[in-house]
Each structure stands twice: as C-alpha cells, then as structure tokens.
Tab-separated table of C-alpha atoms in Angstrom:
chain	number	residue	atom	x	y	z
A	1	MET	CA	244.207	50.649	-63.815
A	2	LYS	CA	247.614	49.616	-62.124
A	3	ILE	CA	250.369	47.934	-63.968
A	4	ALA	CA	253.382	46.634	-62.357
A	5	ILE	CA	256.632	45.793	-63.597
A	6	ALA	CA	258.252	43.597	-61.639
A	7	SER	CA	261.687	41.055	-62.103
A	8	GLY	CA	263.893	38.919	-59.414
A	9	LYS	CA	266.671	40.474	-60.548
A	10	GLY	CA	268.018	43.905	-60.858
A	11	GLY	CA	269.337	45.946	-64.084
A	12	THR	CA	266.938	43.653	-66.266
A	13	GLY	CA	265.463	47.202	-67.811
A	14	LYS	CA	262.594	47.680	-65.069
A	15	THR	CA	262.516	51.384	-64.622
A	16	THR	CA	263.469	51.619	-68.720
A	17	VAL	CA	260.147	49.437	-69.288
A	18	SER	CA	258.087	52.119	-66.744
A	19	VAL	CA	259.171	55.168	-67.499
A	20	ASN	CA	258.454	54.636	-71.612
A	21	LEU	CA	255.027	52.810	-70.676
A	22	ALA	CA	254.399	55.789	-68.998
A	23	ARG	CA	255.527	58.091	-71.563
A	24	THR	CA	253.490	56.206	-74.450
A	25	MET	CA	250.250	56.195	-72.484
A	26	GLY	CA	248.985	59.613	-74.184
A	27	VAL	CA	247.051	60.662	-71.296
A	28	PRO	CA	247.877	61.656	-67.471
A	29	VAL	CA	249.173	58.836	-65.777
A	30	GLN	CA	251.045	57.903	-62.516
A	31	LEU	CA	254.433	56.810	-62.786
A	32	LEU	CA	255.269	55.057	-58.685
A	33	ASP	CA	259.486	54.509	-58.162
A	34	CYS	CA	258.435	51.558	-55.804
A	35	ASP	CA	262.191	50.930	-55.561
A	36	VAL	CA	263.056	53.243	-52.166
A	37	GLU	CA	266.605	52.261	-51.929
A	38	GLU	CA	267.383	52.800	-55.244
A	39	PRO	CA	265.037	55.152	-56.725
A	40	ASN	CA	265.754	56.227	-60.082
A	41	ALA	CA	262.970	56.630	-62.390
A	42	HIS	CA	263.589	60.493	-61.936
A	43	LEU	CA	266.759	60.488	-63.768
A	44	PHE	CA	264.901	59.717	-67.151
A	45	LEU	CA	262.699	62.316	-66.898
A	46	LYS	CA	262.723	66.269	-66.888
A	47	GLY	CA	260.621	67.808	-64.381
A	48	ASN	CA	259.988	70.034	-61.305
A	49	LYS	CA	259.591	68.920	-57.981
A	50	VAL	CA	255.868	69.600	-56.823
A	51	LYS	CA	256.647	67.944	-53.121
A	52	GLU	CA	258.095	66.102	-50.459
A	53	GLU	CA	257.024	64.704	-47.593
A	54	ILE	CA	258.578	63.241	-44.549
A	55	VAL	CA	257.563	59.288	-43.814
A	56	THR	CA	257.569	58.251	-40.131
A	57	ILE	CA	256.261	55.020	-38.276
A	58	PRO	CA	254.935	54.991	-35.355
A	59	ILE	CA	257.460	53.406	-32.087
A	60	PRO	CA	257.181	53.026	-28.501
A	61	GLN	CA	257.566	55.472	-25.784
A	62	VAL	CA	257.694	54.546	-22.187
A	63	ASP	CA	256.466	56.708	-19.495
A	64	GLU	CA	258.701	55.071	-16.865
A	65	ALA	CA	256.351	56.487	-13.544
A	66	LEU	CA	253.725	54.237	-14.800
A	67	CYS	CA	255.680	51.377	-16.367
A	68	ASN	CA	255.402	48.274	-13.315
A	69	GLY	CA	257.896	45.728	-15.755
A	70	CYS	CA	255.166	43.425	-16.410
A	71	GLY	CA	256.754	42.486	-19.486
A	72	GLU	CA	253.345	42.440	-21.311
A	73	CYS	CA	254.823	44.558	-24.062
A	74	SER	CA	258.040	42.171	-24.694
A	75	LYS	CA	255.760	39.005	-24.696
A	76	PHE	CA	253.258	40.721	-27.300
A	77	CYS	CA	256.163	42.065	-29.313
A	78	GLU	CA	257.239	39.446	-32.578
A	79	TYR	CA	260.566	41.227	-33.781
A	80	THR	CA	262.217	41.461	-30.224
A	81	ALA	CA	262.026	45.554	-30.654
A	82	ILE	CA	260.289	45.785	-27.162
A	83	VAL	CA	262.276	43.807	-23.887
A	84	THR	CA	261.725	44.229	-20.151
A	85	PHE	CA	263.683	42.260	-17.405
A	86	GLY	CA	261.478	43.328	-14.431
A	87	THR	CA	262.002	46.668	-15.183
A	88	ALA	CA	261.033	49.379	-17.875
A	89	PRO	CA	261.788	47.925	-21.410
A	90	LEU	CA	264.152	48.503	-23.538
A	91	ILE	CA	263.441	49.805	-27.074
A	92	PHE	CA	265.257	49.196	-29.607
A	93	PRO	CA	263.439	51.410	-32.663
A	94	GLU	CA	265.058	49.887	-35.931
A	95	MET	CA	263.480	46.650	-35.416
A	96	CYS	CA	259.943	48.017	-34.342
A	97	HIS	CA	257.896	47.189	-37.126
A	98	GLY	CA	255.344	49.770	-36.008
A	99	CYS	CA	252.194	47.467	-35.497
A	100	GLY	CA	251.253	49.525	-32.316
A	101	GLY	CA	250.724	46.278	-30.285
A	102	CYS	CA	252.631	47.224	-27.145
A	103	THR	CA	250.497	50.248	-26.647
A	104	ARG	CA	247.101	48.094	-26.907
A	105	VAL	CA	248.125	45.540	-24.600
A	106	CYS	CA	250.404	47.418	-21.622
A	107	PRO	CA	247.680	47.220	-18.437
A	108	THR	CA	248.953	50.478	-17.255
A	109	LYS	CA	249.198	52.594	-20.600
A	110	ALA	CA	252.662	53.448	-20.397
A	111	ILE	CA	253.533	53.098	-23.614
A	112	SER	CA	252.759	55.789	-26.122
A	113	GLU	CA	253.999	56.448	-29.734
A	114	VAL	CA	256.175	58.479	-31.259
A	115	GLY	CA	257.200	59.062	-35.121
A	116	ARG	CA	260.374	58.024	-36.176
A	117	ARG	CA	261.608	59.135	-39.449
A	118	ILE	CA	261.985	56.594	-42.355
A	119	GLY	CA	262.649	58.316	-45.477
A	120	VAL	CA	260.722	60.758	-47.796
A	121	VAL	CA	258.170	60.490	-50.426
A	122	GLU	CA	259.138	63.290	-53.746
A	123	THR	CA	256.737	64.152	-56.276
A	124	ARG	CA	257.515	65.554	-59.736
A	125	ARG	CA	255.485	66.803	-62.511
A	126	SER	CA	256.988	66.058	-66.054
A	127	GLU	CA	254.984	67.079	-68.838
A	128	ASN	CA	251.608	64.222	-68.676
A	129	ILE	CA	253.458	62.215	-66.168
A	130	MET	CA	253.168	62.498	-62.337
A	131	LEU	CA	256.266	61.016	-60.770
A	132	ILE	CA	255.664	59.528	-57.148
A	133	SER	CA	258.981	57.996	-55.674
A	134	GLY	CA	260.273	57.238	-52.206
A	135	ARG	CA	263.359	57.570	-50.945
A	136	LEU	CA	264.743	55.655	-48.010
A	137	ASP	CA	267.048	56.928	-45.498
A	138	VAL	CA	270.397	55.476	-44.846
A	139	GLY	CA	270.275	52.777	-42.321
A	140	VAL	CA	266.696	52.336	-42.238
A	141	ALA	CA	266.274	48.448	-42.658
A	142	MET	CA	262.060	48.558	-43.594
A	143	ALA	CA	260.953	49.621	-47.421
A	144	PRO	CA	257.668	48.124	-47.085
A	145	PRO	CA	256.069	51.140	-44.757
A	146	LEU	CA	257.767	53.619	-47.036
A	147	ILE	CA	256.757	51.675	-50.585
A	148	ARG	CA	253.242	51.960	-48.762
A	149	ALA	CA	253.254	55.249	-48.234
A	150	VAL	CA	254.293	55.848	-51.997
A	151	LYS	CA	251.118	53.962	-53.000
A	152	GLU	CA	248.682	55.694	-50.657
A	153	ARG	CA	249.748	58.895	-53.081
A	154	LEU	CA	247.749	56.798	-55.998
A	155	GLN	CA	244.883	59.028	-57.207
A	156	ASN	CA	242.206	56.355	-58.605
A	157	ASN	CA	240.754	58.542	-61.361
A	158	MET	CA	244.641	58.130	-63.647
A	159	PRO	CA	246.134	54.920	-64.625
A	160	ALA	CA	249.533	54.303	-62.605
A	161	VAL	CA	252.679	52.388	-63.793
A	162	LEU	CA	254.449	51.318	-60.746
A	163	ASP	CA	258.212	50.188	-60.566
A	164	ALA	CA	259.056	47.580	-58.482
A	165	PRO	CA	262.315	47.251	-56.534
A	166	PRO	CA	263.976	43.846	-57.672
A	167	GLY	CA	263.704	40.460	-56.073
A	168	THR	CA	260.930	38.331	-54.330
A	169	SER	CA	260.624	39.768	-50.740
A	170	CYS	CA	258.243	41.717	-48.787
A	171	PRO	CA	259.505	45.248	-50.465
A	172	VAL	CA	257.927	43.083	-54.186
A	173	ILE	CA	255.297	41.909	-52.262
A	174	ALA	CA	254.467	45.465	-51.057
A	175	ALA	CA	254.902	47.001	-54.341
A	176	ILE	CA	252.964	44.941	-56.413
A	177	ARG	CA	249.884	44.268	-54.378
A	178	ASP	CA	246.828	45.403	-55.670
A	179	ALA	CA	247.969	45.925	-59.459
A	180	ASP	CA	245.982	45.058	-61.794
C-alpha cells in the first residue's frame, strides 16, 4: 500500500500528517520525503543515517573528431539542451532532461553520455520507520528525476507513506504517480 499526502499549497501540514501517519501504523513502514527541494521529514524523526547515494542524470558529451555538424541532435532535442550551427554542438547541461535521444539519432555516433550530479538520496532508520528522502543540489532545476530515484528505493513488501512537494506541477505528479 502506497499512500501519498499532497496539497496544492505549502505549509498546510503534509509532512506533519505523513510523519504521524507513519508513526501510528504500528508495523514497519517506509516514509518517502519526495519534497526534494525542501526535505524536512528528518526534522521530526530521531534516527541514524543508514546510507547516502549520489543521483545523476545522463547528459550528452560530444567527440568532436567524429561529429560532422549535421544537427540531427539539435533537431531532436525538445528542450534546446543541445544546439548546432554546422559545427560541433553546444551542450547546455542544465536544460538536458537526460532522455538519451541525441545519442540515438547521431548518425556518426559522436555523442555519448556522462553522469551529471543532481542530488542525493538519503536513507535513515527511526524505530519502525525507514525514511527515504531526496535532496536536490543547489542550482538544479529538475526535481522529477530525483523524486523518481527516491521512489526506486521503495520496497513493495512494506507499506509506504509519500510526502509530496507542494503545488500541482511535474514534481507533484512524479511523487503521487502509482500511489494507491
């Protein structure tokens, strides 16, 4: 069972409800703090850090010796993260969504991918609660990939409470997707 606690506005008590719901379940439970821009569930739980993992997304890297400047990569990219003017492409890593499409459409196979750090996922244990929270790095604009990384650590054999970020945009959708 996955229960998501969400609201269109911040400061309404989502984290308070999430933490207390997890505390009262009486069985081992997972609490996922999906508000990766401002995680705060750890403030309400005593416990020890078990693990911290760096999360990356793949971004393009161009081998200029192989690139012929055809521009197929920039035609494909819907986010203008890679552009070309008849020469080797310019890459804007902050705009890249990590879809990998540019690597697939490059006819000369000049594009490979490297990891770009976007944040960390931290796991803590507090009595019967396993808290999994994400923390987006300063300056990173895309929260959904980190929220997905938090949710990838869900164990299906335990109930889960998901503390969603405020609002109604992409981060909230990423957090509540697949909740019961």
